[in-house]
Coordinates of C-alpha atoms and ligand atoms in Angstrom, one line a residue:
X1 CA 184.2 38.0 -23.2
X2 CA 181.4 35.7 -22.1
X3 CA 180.9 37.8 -19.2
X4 CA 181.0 41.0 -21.1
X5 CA 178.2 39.3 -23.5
X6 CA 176.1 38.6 -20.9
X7 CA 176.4 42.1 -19.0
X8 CA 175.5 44.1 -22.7
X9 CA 172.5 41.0 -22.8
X10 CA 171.3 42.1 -19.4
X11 CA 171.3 45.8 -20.4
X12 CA 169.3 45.9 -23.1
X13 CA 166.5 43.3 -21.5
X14 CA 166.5 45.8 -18.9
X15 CA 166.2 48.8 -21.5
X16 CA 163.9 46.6 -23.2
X17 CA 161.4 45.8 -20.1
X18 CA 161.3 49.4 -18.7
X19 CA 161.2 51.0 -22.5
X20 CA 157.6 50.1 -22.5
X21 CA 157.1 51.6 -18.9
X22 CA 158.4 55.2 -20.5
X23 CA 156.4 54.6 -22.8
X24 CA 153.0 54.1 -21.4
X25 CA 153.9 57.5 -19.2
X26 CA 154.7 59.4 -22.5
X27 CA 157.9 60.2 -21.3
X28 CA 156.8 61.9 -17.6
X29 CA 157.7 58.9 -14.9
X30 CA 155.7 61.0 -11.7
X31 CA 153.5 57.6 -11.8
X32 CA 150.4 60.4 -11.8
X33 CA 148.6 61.2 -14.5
X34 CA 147.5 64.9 -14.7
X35 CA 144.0 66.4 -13.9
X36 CA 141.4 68.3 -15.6
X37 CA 138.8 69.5 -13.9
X38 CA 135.7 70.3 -16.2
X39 CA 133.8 72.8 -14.3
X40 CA 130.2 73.6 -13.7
X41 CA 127.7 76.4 -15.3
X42 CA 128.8 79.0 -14.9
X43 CA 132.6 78.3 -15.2
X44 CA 133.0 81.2 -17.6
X45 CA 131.9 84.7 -17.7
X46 CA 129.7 85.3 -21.0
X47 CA 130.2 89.3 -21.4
X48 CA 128.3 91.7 -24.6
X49 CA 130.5 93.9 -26.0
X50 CA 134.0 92.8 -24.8
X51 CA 136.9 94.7 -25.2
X52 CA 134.8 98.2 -25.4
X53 CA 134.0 100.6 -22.9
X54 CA 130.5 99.3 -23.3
X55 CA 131.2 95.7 -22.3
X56 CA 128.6 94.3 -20.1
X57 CA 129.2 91.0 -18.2
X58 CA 125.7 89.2 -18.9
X59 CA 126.8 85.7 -16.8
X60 CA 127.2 85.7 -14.2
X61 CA 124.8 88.5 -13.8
X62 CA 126.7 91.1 -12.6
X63 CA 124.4 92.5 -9.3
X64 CA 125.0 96.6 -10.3
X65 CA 123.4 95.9 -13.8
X66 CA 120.4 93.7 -12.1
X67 CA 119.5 96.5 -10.1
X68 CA 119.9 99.2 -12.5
X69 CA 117.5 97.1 -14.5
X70 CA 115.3 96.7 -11.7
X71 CA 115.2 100.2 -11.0
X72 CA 113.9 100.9 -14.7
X73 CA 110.8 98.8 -14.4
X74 CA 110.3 98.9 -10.5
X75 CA 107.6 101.7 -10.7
X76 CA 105.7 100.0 -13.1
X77 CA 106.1 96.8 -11.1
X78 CA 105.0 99.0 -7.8
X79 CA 101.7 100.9 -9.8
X80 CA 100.6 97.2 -11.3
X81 CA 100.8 95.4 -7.7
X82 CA 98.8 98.5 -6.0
X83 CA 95.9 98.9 -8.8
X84 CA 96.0 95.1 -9.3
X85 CA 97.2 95.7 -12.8
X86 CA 98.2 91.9 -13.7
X87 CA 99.2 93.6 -17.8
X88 CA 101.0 96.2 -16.4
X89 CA 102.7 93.5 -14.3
X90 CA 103.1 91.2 -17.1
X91 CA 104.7 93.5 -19.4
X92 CA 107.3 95.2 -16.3
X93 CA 108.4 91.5 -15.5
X94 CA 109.1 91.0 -19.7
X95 CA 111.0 93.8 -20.4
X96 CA 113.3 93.6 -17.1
X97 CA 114.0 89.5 -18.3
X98 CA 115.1 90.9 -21.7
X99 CA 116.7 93.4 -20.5
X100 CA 118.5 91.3 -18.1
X101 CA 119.2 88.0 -19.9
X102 CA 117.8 88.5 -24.0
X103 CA 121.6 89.2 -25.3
X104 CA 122.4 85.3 -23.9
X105 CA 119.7 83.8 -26.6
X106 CA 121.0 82.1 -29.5
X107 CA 120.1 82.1 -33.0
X108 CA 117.8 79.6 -35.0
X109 CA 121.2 78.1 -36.0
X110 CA 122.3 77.9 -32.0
X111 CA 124.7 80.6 -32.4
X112 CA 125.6 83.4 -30.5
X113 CA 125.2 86.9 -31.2
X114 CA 128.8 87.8 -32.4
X115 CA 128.9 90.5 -30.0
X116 CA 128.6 88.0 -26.9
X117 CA 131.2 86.2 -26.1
X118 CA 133.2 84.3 -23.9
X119 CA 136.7 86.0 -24.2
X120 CA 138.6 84.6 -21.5
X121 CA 138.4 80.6 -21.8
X122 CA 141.1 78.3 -20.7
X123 CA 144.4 77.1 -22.6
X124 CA 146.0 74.7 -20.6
X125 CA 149.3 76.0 -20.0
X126 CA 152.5 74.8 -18.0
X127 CA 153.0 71.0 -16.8
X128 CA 152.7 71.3 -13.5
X129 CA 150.5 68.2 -12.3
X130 CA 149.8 66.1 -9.3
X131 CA 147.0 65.8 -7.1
X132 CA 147.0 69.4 -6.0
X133 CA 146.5 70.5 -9.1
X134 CA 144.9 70.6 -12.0
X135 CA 143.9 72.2 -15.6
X136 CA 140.7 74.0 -15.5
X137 CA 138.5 73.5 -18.4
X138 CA 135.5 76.0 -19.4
X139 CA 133.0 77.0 -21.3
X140 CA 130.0 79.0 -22.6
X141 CA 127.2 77.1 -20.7
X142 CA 124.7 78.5 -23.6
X143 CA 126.0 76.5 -26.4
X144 CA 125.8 72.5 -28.0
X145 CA 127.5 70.4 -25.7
X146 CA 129.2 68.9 -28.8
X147 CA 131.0 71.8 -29.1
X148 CA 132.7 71.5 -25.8
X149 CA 133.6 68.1 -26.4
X150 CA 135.3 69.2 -29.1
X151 CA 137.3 71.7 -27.3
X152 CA 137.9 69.1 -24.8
X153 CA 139.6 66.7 -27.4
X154 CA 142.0 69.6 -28.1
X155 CA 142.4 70.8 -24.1
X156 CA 143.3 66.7 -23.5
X157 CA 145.5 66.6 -26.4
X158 CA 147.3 69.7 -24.9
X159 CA 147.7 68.8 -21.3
X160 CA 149.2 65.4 -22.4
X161 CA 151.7 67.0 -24.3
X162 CA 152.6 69.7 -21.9
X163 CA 152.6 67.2 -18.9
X164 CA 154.2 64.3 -21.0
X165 CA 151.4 61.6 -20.2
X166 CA 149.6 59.2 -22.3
X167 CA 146.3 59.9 -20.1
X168 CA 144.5 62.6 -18.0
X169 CA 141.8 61.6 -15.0
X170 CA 139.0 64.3 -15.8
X171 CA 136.9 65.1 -12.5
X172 CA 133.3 67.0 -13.5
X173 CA 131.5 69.0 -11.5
X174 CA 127.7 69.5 -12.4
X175 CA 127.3 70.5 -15.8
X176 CA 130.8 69.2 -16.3
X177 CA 129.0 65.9 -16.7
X178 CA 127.1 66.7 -19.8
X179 CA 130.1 68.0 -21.8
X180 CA 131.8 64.6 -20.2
X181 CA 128.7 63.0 -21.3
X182 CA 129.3 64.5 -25.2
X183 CA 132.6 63.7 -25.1
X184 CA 132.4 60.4 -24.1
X185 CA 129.7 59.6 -26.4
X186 CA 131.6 61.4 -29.5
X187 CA 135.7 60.5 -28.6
X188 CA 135.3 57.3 -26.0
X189 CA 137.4 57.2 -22.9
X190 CA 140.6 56.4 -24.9
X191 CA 143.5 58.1 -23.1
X192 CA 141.7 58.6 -19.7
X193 CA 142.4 57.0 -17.0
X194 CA 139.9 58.2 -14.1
X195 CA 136.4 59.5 -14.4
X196 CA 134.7 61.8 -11.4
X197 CA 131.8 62.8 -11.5
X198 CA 130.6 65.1 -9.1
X199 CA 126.3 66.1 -8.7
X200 CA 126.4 65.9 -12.3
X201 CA 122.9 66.0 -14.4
X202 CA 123.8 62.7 -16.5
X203 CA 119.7 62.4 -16.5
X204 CA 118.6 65.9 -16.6
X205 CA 117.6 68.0 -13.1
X206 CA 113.8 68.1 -13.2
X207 CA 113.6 71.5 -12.4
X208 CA 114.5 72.3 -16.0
X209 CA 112.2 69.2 -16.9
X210 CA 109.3 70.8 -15.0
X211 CA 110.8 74.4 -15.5
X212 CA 110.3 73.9 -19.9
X213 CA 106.5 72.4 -19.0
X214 CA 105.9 75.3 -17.8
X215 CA 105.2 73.7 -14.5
X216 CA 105.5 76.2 -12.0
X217 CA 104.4 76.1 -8.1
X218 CA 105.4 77.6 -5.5
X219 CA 104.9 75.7 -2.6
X220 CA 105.3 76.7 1.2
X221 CA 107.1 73.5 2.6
X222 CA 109.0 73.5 -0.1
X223 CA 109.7 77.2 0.5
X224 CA 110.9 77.0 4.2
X225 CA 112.8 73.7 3.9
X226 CA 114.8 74.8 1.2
X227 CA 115.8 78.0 3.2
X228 CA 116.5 75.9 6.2
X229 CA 118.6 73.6 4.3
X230 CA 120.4 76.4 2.7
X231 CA 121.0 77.8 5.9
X232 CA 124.5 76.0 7.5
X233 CA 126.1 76.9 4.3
X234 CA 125.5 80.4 4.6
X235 CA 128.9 82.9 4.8
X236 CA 127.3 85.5 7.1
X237 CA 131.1 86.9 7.6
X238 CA 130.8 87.4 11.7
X239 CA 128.5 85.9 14.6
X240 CA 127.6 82.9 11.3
X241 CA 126.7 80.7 14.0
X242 CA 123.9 82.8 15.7
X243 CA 122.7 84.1 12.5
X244 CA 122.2 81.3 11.1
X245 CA 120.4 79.5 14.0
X246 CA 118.2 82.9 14.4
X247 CA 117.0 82.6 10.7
X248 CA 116.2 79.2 11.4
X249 CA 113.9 79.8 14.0
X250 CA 112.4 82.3 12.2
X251 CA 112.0 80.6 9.0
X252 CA 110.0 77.9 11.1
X253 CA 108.2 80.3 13.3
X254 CA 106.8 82.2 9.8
X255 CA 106.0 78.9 8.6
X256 CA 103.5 78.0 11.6
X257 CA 102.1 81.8 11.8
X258 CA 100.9 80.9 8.0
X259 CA 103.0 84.2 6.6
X260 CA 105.2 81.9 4.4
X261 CA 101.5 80.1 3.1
X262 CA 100.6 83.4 2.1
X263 CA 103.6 84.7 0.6
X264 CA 103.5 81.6 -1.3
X265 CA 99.5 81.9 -2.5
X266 CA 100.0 85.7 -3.7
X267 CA 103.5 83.9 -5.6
X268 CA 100.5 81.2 -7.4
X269 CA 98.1 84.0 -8.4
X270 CA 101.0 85.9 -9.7
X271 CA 102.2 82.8 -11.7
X272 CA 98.3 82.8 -12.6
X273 CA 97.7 86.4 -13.8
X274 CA 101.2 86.6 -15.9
X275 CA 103.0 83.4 -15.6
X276 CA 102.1 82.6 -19.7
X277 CA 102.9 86.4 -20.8
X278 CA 106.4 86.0 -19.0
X279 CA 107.2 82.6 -20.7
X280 CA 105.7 83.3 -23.9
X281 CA 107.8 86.8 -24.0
X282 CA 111.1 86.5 -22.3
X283 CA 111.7 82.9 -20.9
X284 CA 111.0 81.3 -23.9
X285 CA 112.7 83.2 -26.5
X286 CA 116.0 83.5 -24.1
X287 CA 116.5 79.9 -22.8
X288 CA 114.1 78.1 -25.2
X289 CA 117.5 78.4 -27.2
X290 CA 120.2 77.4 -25.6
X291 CA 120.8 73.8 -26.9
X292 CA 123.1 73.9 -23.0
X293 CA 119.8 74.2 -20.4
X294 CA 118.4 71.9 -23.3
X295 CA 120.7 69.1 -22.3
X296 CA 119.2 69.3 -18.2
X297 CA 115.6 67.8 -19.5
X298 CA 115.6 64.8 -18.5
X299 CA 114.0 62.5 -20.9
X300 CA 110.4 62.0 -19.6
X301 CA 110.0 65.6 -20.2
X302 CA 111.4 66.3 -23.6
X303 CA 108.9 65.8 -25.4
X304 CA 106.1 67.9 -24.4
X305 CA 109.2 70.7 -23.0
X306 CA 110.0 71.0 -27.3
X307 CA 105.8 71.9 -27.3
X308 CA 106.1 73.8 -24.8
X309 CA 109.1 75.4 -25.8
X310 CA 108.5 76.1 -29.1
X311 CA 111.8 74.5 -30.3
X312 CA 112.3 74.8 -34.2
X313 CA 111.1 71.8 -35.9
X314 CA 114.4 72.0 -37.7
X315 CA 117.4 73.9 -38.8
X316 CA 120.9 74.1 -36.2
X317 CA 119.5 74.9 -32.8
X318 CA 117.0 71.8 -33.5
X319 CA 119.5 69.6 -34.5
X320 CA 122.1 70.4 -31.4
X321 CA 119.1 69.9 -29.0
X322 CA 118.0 66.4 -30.4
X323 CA 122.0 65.2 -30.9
X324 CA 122.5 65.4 -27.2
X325 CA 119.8 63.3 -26.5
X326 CA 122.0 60.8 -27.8
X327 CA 125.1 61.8 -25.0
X328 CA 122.3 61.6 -22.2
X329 CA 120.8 58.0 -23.6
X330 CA 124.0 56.1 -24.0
X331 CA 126.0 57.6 -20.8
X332 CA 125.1 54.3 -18.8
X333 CA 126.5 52.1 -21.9
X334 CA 129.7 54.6 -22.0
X335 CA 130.6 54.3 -18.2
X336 CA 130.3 50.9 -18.3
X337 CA 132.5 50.3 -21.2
X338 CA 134.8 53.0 -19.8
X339 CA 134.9 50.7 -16.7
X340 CA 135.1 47.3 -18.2
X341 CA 138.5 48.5 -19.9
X342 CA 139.9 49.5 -16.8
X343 CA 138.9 53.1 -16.2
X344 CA 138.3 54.1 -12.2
X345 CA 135.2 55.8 -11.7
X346 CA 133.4 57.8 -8.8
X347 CA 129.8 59.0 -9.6
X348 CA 128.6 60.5 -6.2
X349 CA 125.5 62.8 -5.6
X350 CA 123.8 64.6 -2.5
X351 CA 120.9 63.3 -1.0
X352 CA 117.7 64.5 1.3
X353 CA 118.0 68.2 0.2
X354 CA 115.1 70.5 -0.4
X355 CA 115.1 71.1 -4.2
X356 CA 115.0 74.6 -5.6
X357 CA 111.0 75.3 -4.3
X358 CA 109.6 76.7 -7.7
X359 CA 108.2 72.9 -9.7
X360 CA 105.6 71.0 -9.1
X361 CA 108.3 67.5 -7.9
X362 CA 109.4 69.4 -4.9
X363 CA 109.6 66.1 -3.0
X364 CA 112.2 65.1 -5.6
X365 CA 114.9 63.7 -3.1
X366 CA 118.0 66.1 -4.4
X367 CA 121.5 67.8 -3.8
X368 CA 119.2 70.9 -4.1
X369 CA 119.6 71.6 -7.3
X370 CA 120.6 68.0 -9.0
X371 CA 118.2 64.9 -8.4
X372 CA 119.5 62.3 -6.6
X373 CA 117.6 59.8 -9.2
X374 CA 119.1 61.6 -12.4
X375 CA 122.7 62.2 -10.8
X376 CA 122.8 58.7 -9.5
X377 CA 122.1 57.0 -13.3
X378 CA 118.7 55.1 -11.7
X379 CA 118.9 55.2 -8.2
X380 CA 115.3 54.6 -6.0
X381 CA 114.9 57.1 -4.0
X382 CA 111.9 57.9 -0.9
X383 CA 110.9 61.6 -1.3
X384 CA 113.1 64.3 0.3
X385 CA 113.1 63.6 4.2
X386 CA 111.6 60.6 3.8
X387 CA 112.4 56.9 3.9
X388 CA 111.2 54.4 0.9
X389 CA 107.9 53.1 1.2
X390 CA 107.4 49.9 3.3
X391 CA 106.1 48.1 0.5
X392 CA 109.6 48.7 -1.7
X393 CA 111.4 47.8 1.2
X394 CA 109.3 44.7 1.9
X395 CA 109.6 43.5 -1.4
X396 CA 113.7 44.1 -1.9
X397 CA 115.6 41.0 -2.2
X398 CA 119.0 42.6 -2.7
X399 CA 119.8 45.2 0.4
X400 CA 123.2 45.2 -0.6
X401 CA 122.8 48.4 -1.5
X402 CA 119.9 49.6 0.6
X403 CA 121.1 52.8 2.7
X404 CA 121.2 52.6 6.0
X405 CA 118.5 55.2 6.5
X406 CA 116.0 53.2 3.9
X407 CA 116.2 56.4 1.7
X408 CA 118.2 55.1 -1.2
X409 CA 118.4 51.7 -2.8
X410 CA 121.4 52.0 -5.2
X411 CA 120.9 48.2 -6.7
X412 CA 119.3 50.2 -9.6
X413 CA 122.2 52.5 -10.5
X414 CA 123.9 51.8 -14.0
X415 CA 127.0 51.6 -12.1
X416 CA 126.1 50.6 -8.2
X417 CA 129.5 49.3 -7.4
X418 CA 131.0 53.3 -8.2
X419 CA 128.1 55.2 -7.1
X420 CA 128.5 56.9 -3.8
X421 CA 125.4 59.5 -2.1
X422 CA 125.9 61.8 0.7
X423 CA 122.8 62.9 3.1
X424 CA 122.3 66.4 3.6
X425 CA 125.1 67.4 0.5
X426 CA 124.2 70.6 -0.8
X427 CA 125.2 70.9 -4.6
X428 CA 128.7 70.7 -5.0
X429 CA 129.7 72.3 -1.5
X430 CA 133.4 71.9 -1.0
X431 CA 134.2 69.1 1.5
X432 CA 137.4 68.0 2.6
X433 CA 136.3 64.4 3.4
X434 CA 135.0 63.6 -0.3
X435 CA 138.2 65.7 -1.4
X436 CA 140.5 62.9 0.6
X437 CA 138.0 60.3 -0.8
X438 CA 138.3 61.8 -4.9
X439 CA 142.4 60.9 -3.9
X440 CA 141.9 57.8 -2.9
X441 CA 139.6 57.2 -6.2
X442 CA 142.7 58.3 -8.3
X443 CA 145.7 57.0 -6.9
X444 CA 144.1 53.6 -6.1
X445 CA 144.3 50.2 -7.7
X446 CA 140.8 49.2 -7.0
X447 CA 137.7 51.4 -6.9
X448 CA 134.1 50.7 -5.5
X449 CA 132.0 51.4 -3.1
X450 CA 133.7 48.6 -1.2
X451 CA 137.3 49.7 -1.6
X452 CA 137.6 52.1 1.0
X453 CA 137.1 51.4 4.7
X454 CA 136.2 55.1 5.6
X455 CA 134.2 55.8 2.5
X456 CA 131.3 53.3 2.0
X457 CA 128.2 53.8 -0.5
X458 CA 126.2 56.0 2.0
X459 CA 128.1 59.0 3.9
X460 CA 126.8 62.3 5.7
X461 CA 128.0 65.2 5.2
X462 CA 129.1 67.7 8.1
X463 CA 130.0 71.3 6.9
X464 CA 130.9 72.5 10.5
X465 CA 133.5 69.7 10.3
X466 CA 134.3 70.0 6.6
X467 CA 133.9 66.2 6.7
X468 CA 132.0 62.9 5.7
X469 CA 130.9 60.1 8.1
X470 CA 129.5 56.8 7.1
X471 CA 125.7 57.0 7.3
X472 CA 124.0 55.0 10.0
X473 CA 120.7 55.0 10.6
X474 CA 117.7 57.9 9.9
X475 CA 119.0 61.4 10.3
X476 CA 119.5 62.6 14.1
X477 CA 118.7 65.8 15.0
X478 CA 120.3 64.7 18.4
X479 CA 123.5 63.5 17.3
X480 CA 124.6 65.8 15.0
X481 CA 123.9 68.3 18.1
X482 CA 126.2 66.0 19.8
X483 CA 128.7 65.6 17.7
X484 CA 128.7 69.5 17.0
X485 CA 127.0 71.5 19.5
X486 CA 126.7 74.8 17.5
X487 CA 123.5 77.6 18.2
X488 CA 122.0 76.1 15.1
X489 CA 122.4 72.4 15.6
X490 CA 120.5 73.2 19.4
X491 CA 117.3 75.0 17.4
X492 CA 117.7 72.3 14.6
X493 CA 117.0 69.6 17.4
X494 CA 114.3 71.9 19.7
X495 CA 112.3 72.7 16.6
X496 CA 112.7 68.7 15.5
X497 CA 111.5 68.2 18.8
X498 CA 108.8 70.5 19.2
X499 CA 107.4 68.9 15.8
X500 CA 107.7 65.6 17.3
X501 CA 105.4 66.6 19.9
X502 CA 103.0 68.2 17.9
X503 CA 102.6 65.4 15.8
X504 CA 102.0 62.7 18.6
X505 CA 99.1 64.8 19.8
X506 CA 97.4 65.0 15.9
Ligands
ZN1 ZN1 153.8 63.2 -14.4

């Protein structure tokens, strides 16, 4: 009897101990929580008309109804740049914007027209999970970030039923990080278990900053280096490799023959002539009201971009602008509390990228599109190619977090222990090595910068490899010839050289 006692005992302490294991998996005992991968701009087709034979897919622009814009102001465009007719020009360059992107613009209220939509969003559906897969969330880029938070309460709510989990890890990719950054700021991190964030704007991109100043230069370094970075990511379909290296060379050659200068210089006086007509007319009243390019200015800019911009000084579309200012100030504060109660988290960002070549901060060290400063929540960064100033690096106590190439000291981040950069990253370019390293951030124990042997604070990326290496020391044109000797990696290093050259003789 005794011995039956004690066997019924034993099976319900055992019931007892693992009941609370069941419960904290929700019922699903896989040991990994699901996914949900909040996607970039762009994420979702925005389309006028949907439904009718009229529809009209407005984002992302569709390239047939570009041109067939194009086509209906090009001879106005052609007679104004022959007679030198900057009005002419002025008005041809408004009415192909509107005609282009004006159904996108929101109301006073930040609302849609009722006739543009996003038909086709995301329900999460199924419960298939692991780390292959995941629940793609989306959304109207246009509208208040808020309003994607919301969505993603529901989405979460969803997938943890479906999938029988208490918690989701949500991995964001660019914009992804300003809904993360509303929901985070609006619901917590209650219920999530791993955070990615991946070139997200937490701060802002200054090319909207710069972009909503009206700030606009086109500049011919700028020009060419953005090209040439662009370049190894290029899908030229055959012969990549030669075409590639060939545009290269030519890029640089126009650059020293002054043709790119002077492309650039007629670009100024046309920003001149009918720069204020084109954001007083179109730009303006299109993305002055869309409360989602709103949420890229970083702060330093916001205030003269709602001058500039013309924002409302009240009413809906005001209020959504100024509410996210509130997401974008208390991010730090939210990832840290996030971390502190046991939530992993990977912020990592591209590094010594030409930015897009159109604002004024062209040396903005950047992914190309995000900067490193704003995706990195404070990071110190030298200017695009270049390495800090000696008299920062003189003065820095704590190298701990120096890069080896003296172009980023990370000691500043909000987070520097979960911060990771990659040199020569181009904005959210697929990568198999930071795909292994996004694994090992969500089925690990521990997570920093110092967890993981192959994957310290500072990587380069290599797209011919479809990999990350730690980074060493400055950039090498040399080595990354050596270590793959492509047609473009060999003109990379003999136009590094021949610069080299030229520069010792100066
Ligand atoms: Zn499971």
């Amino acid at each position: 009897m005794k011995k039956v006692l004690s066997l019924v005992l034993c099976a319900v302490i055992i019931c007892c101990a693992t009941a609370p294991a069941f419960a904290e998996n929700g019922g699903c005992t896989c040991g990994f929580s699901p996914i949900i991968y909040v996607g970039p701009l762009g994420c979702s087709s925005i389309v006028r008309d949907a439904g009718t034979e009229n529809a009209q897919q407005l984002w992302k622009i569709d390239t047939e109804f570009l041109l067939s814009n194009l086509g209906k102001v090009l001879p106005d465009i052609s007679k104004a740049l022959l007679t030198r007719n900057s009005d002419l020009l002025g008005d041809a360059l408004v009415e192909f914007v509107n005609a282009c992107f004006g159904d996108l613009a929101l109301d006073r209220e930040g609302k849609s027209k009722e006739n543009v939509t996003t038909p086709e969003l995301n329900v999460p559906q199924g419960d298939r999970h692991g780390p292959d897969s995941d629940y793609y969330f989306d959304y109207d880029f246009r509208l208040d970030p808020y309003e994607h938070a919301d969505r993603l309460y529901e989405f979460i709510n969803q997938v943890k039923a479906l999938t029988k989990h208490n918690s989701v890890k949500l991995k964001c990719s660019s914009m992804g990080g300003v809904v993360l950054s509303a929901y985070l700021d609006k619901y917590g991190y209650d219920g999530i278990d791993v955070i990615i964030c991946r070139c997200c704007p937490l701060k802002g991109t200054a090319v909207a900053g710069e972009a909503f100043c009206g700030k606009i230069e086109i500049n011919s370094t700028s020009l060419t280096r953005y090209g040439e970075d662009a370049i190894p990511f290029l899908e030229t379909g055959f012969a990549d490799d030669f075409i590639e290296g060939s545009l290269y060379a030519l890029l640089d050659v126009l650059k020293g023959a002054g043709v790119i200068d002077a492309i650039c210089s007629l670009g100024d006086r046309l920003v001149k002539d009918v720069g204020d007509k084109v954001f007083e007319e179109a730009l303006i009243p299109v993305f002055g009201t869309l409360p989602g390019i709103w949420s890229f200015v970083p702060e330093e800019y916001f205030d003269d971009a709602v001058e500039f911009m013309r924002l409302p000084s009240e009413g809906g579309l005001h209020d959504k602008v100024f509410a996210y200012r509130n997401a974008m100030a208390n991010i730090e504060s939210n990832l840290n509390a996030a971390r502190e109660s046991g939530v992993k988290i990977c912020i990592i960002c591209g590094y010594n990228v030409q930015r897009t070549p159109l604002v004024t901060l062209w040396k903005s060290t950047s992914d190309g599109t995000v900067d490193t400063k704003y995706a990195s929540l404070g990071a110190v960064c030298g200017n695009v190619k270049e390495p800090l100033a000696d008299d920062y690096l003189n003065s820095l106590k704590n190298k701990d977090y120096l890069s080896p190439d003296n172009m980023i000291d990370a000691s500043t981040c909000a987070l520097p222990e979960c911060t990771w950069f990659v040199r020569d990253w181009l904005h959210c370019n697929g990568n198999a090595g930071i795909d292994e390293l996004f694994d090992l951030v969500m089925t690990s124990d521990e997570v920093s910068v110092r967890s993981f042997e192959k994957f310290p604070q500072f990587l380069e990326a290599d797209d011919d490899a479809d990999t990350v290496y730690p980074v060493t020391g400055a950039p090498d044109e040399f080595a990354r010839l050596k270590a793959a000797p492509s047609y473009l990696n060999l003109i990379r290093f003999l136009f590094s050289l021949m610069k080299k050259i030229m520069l010792s003789f100066k």
